[in-house]
Tab-separated table of C-alpha atoms in Angstrom:
chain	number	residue	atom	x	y	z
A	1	UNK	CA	69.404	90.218	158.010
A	2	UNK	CA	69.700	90.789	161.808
A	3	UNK	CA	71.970	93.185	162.918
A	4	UNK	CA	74.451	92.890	165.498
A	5	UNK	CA	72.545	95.475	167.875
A	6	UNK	CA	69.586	92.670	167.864
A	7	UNK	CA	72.325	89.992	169.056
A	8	UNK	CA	74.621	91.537	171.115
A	9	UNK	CA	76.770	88.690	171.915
A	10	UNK	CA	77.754	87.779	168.309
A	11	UNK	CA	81.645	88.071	168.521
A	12	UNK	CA	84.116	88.487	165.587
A	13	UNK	CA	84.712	84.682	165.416
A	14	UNK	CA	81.053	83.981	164.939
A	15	UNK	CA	80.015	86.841	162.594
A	16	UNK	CA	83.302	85.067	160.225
A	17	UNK	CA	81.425	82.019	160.702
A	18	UNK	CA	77.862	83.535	159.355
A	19	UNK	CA	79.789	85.148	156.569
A	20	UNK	CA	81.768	82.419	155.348
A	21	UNK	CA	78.596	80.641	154.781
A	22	UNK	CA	77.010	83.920	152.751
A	23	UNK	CA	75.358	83.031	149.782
A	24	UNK	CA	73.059	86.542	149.566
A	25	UNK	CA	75.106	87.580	146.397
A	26	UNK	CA	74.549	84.151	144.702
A	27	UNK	CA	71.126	83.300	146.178
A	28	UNK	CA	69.304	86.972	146.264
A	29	UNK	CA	71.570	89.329	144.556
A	30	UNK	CA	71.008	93.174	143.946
A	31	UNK	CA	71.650	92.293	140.549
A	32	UNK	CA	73.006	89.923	138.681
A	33	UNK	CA	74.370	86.811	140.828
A	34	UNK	CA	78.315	85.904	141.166
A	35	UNK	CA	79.251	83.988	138.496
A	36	UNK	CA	80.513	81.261	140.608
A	37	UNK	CA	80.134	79.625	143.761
A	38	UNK	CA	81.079	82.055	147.188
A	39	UNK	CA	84.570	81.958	148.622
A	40	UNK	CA	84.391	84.509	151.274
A	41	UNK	CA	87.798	85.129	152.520
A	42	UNK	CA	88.264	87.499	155.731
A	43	UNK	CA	90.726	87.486	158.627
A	44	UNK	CA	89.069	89.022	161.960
A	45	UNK	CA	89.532	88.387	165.733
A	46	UNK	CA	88.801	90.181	169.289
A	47	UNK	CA	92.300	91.213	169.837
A	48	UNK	CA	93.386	92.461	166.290
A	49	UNK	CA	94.596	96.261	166.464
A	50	UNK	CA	95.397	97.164	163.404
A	51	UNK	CA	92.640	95.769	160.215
A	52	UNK	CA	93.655	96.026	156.668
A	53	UNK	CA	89.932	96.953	154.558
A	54	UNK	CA	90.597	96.265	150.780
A	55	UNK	CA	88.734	95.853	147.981
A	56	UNK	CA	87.627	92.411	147.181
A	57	UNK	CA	89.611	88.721	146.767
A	58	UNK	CA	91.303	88.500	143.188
A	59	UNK	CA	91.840	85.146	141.182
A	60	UNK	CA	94.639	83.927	143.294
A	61	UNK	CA	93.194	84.579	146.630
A	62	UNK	CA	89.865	83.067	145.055
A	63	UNK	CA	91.608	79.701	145.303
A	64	UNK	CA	94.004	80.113	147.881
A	65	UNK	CA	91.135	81.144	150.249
A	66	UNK	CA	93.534	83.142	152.481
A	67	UNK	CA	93.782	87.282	151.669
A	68	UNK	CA	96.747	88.886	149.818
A	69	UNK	CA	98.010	85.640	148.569
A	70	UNK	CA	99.335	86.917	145.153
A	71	UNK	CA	102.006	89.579	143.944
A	72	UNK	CA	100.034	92.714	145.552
A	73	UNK	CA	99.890	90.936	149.093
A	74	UNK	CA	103.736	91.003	148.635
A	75	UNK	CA	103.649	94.836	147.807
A	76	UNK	CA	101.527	95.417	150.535
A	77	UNK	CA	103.429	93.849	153.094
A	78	UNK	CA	106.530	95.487	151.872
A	79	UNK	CA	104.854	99.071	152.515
A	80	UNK	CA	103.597	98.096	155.842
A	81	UNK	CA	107.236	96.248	157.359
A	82	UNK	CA	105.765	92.844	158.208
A	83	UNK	CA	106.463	89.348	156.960
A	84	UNK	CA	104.039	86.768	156.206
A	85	UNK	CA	103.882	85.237	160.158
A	86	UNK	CA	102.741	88.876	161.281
A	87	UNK	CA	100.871	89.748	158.421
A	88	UNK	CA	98.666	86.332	158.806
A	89	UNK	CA	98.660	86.877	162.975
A	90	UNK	CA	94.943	87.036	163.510
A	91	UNK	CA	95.445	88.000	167.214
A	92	UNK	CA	97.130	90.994	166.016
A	93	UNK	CA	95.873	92.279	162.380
A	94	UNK	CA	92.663	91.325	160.613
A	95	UNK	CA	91.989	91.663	157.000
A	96	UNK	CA	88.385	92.929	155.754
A	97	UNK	CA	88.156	93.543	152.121
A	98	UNK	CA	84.593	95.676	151.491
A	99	UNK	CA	83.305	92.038	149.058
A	100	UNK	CA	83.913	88.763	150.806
A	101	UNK	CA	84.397	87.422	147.628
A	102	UNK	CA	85.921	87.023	143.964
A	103	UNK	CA	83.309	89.596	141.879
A	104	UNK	CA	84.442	88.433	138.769
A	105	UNK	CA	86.001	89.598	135.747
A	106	UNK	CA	85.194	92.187	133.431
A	107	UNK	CA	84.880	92.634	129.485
A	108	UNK	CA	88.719	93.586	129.442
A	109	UNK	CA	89.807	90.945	132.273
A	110	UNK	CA	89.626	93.445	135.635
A	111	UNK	CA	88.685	92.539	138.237
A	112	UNK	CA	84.785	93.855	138.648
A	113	UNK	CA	83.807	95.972	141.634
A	114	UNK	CA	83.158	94.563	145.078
A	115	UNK	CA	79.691	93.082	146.010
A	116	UNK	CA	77.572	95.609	147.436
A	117	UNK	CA	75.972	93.398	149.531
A	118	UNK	CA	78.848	92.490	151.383
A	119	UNK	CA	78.988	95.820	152.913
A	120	UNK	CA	75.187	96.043	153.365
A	121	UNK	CA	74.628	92.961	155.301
A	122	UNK	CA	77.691	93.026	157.305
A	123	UNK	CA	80.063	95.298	157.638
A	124	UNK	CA	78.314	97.889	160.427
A	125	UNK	CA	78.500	94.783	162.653
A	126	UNK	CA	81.804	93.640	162.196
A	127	UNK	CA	83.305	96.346	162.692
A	128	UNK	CA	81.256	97.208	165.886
A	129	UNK	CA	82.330	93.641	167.158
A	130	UNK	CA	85.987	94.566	166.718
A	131	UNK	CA	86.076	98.295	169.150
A	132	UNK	CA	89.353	97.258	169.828
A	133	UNK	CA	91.079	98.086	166.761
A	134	UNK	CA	93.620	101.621	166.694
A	135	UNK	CA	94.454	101.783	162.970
A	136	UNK	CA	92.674	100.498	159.874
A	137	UNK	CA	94.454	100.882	156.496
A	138	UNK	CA	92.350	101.867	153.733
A	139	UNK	CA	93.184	100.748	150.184
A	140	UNK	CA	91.257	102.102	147.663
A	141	UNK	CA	88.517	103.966	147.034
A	142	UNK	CA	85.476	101.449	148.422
A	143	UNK	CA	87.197	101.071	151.462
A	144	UNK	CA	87.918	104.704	151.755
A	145	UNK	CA	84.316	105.542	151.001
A	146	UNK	CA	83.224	103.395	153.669
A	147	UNK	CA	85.038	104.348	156.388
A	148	UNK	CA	86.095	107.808	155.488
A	149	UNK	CA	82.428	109.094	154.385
A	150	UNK	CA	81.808	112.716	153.810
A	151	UNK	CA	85.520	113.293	154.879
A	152	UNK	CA	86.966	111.735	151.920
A	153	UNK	CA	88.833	114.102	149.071
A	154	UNK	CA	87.595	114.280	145.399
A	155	UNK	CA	90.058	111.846	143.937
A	156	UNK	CA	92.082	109.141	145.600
A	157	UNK	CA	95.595	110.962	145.300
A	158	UNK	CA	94.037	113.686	147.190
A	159	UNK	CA	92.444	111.436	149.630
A	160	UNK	CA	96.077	109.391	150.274
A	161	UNK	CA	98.000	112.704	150.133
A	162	UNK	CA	95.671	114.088	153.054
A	163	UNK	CA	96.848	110.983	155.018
A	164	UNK	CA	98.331	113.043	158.143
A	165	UNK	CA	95.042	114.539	158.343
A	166	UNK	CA	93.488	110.908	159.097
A	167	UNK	CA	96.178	109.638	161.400
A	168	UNK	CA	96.218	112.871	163.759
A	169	UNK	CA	92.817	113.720	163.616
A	170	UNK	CA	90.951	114.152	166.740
A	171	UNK	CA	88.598	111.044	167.245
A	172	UNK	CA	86.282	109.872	169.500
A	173	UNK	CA	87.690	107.895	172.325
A	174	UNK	CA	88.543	104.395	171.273
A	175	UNK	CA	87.537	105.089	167.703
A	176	UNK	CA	90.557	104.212	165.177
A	177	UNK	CA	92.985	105.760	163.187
A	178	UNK	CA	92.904	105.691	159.621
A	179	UNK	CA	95.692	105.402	156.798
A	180	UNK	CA	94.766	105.466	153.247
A	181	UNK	CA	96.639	103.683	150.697
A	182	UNK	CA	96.533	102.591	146.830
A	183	UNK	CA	96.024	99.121	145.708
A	184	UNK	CA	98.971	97.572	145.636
A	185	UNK	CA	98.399	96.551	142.511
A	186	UNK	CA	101.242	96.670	139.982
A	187	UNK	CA	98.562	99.047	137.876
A	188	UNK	CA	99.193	101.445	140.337
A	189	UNK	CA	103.353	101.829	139.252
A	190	UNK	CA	102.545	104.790	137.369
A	191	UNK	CA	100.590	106.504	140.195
A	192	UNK	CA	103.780	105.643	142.775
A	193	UNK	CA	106.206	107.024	140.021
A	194	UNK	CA	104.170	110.450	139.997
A	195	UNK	CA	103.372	110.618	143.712
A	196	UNK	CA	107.003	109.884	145.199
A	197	UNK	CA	105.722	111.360	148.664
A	198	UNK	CA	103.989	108.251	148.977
A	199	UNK	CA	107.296	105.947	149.748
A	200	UNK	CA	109.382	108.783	151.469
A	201	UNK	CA	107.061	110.342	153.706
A	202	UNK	CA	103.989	108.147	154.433
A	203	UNK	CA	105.138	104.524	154.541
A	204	UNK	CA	108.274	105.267	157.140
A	205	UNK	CA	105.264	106.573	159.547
A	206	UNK	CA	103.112	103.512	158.416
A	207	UNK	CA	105.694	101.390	159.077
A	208	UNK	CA	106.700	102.632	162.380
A	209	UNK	CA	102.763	103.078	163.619
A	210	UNK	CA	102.309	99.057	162.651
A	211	UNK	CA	105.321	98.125	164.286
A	212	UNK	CA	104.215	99.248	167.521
A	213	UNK	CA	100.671	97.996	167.183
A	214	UNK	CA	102.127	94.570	166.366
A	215	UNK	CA	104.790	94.187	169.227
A	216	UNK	CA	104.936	91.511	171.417
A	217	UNK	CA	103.369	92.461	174.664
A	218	UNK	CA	101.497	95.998	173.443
């Protein structure tokens, strides 16, 4: 796989392009293959300042082809303060779940892990071809792995409780802010019921950061 440093001038639009026709997971897998034909599903542009990095498409999205379609896309963009005509604004937010693609289901009907070769073959460069973003929101724990490395906590409560450490850290210039998050995922009710920090104290700074980032004229 050639990496963006080798082709400087790939932009976000064209690395979407390269990845919507991926078939490394199908074709030349790690391990087993997908157990059905690709559907990657991504939302990226050069002007996007905020990126949402999930964890992979479920069923719904699978067929809808367009991220977050389904009951947790509804969640999320109740935590975050947008409707669906911001939330699917390209020029202002894109959407990069760590696998492209549906994984598949497991023995008890879960949804399985993302594709590790998603993140392998592409994610260093599209994220280097999108410098422009200020915030990425983190749900789960792939995406926080990824992006949070060594600096991640021991458990994902104690990553999303340390969440005012990410914002306000010192960064690099131009480098982003991060929030994590949970999966929206109605799974997670129990976690929100024990963690009621979560809605009174991060999502009213979430909301007000994304606001701002998605204004007309910012």
């Amino acid at each position: 796989m050639t990496k963006l440093q080798d082709k400087p001038h790939l932009t976000p639009d064209a690395l979407a392009d390269r990845i919507r026709a991926c078939r490394i997971c199908r074709d030349t897998p790690e391990k087993d293959p997908l157990p059905h034909e690709p559907r990657p599903v991504l939302q990226v542009s050069a002007t996007a300042r905020v990126c949402i990095c999930g964890q992979a498409p479920g069923t719904r999205v699978h067929a809808s082809g367009r991220p977050f379609t389904d009951p947790s896309g509804d969640r999320l963009r109740a935590w975050m303060g947008v409707d669906e005509a911001a939330f699917y604004d390209r020029d202002k937010l894109a959407i990069v779940p760590m696998g492209f693609c549906f994984p598949g289901l497991d023995a008890k009907g879960g949804d399985l892990p993302p594709r590790p070769e998603c993140r392998k073959a592409w994610h260093d460069d599209l994220f280097a071809a999108m410098p422009q973003l200020e915030l990425i929101v983190l749900i789960g724990q792939y995406a926080q792995a990824y992006h949070l490395g060594p600096h991640r906590r021991k458990s994902l409560t104690e990553t999303v409780a340390a969440w005012q450490t990410y914002l306000e850290a010192d960064r690099a210039p131009g480098a982003p802010a991060f929030v994590p998050l949970p999966h929206p995922s109605w799974r997670n009710n129990a976690w929100l019921k024990k963690n009621p920090w979560f809605e009174t104290n991060l999502l009213p700074v979430l909301r007000k950061k994304i606001a701002r980032l998605l204004a007309p004229g910012f």
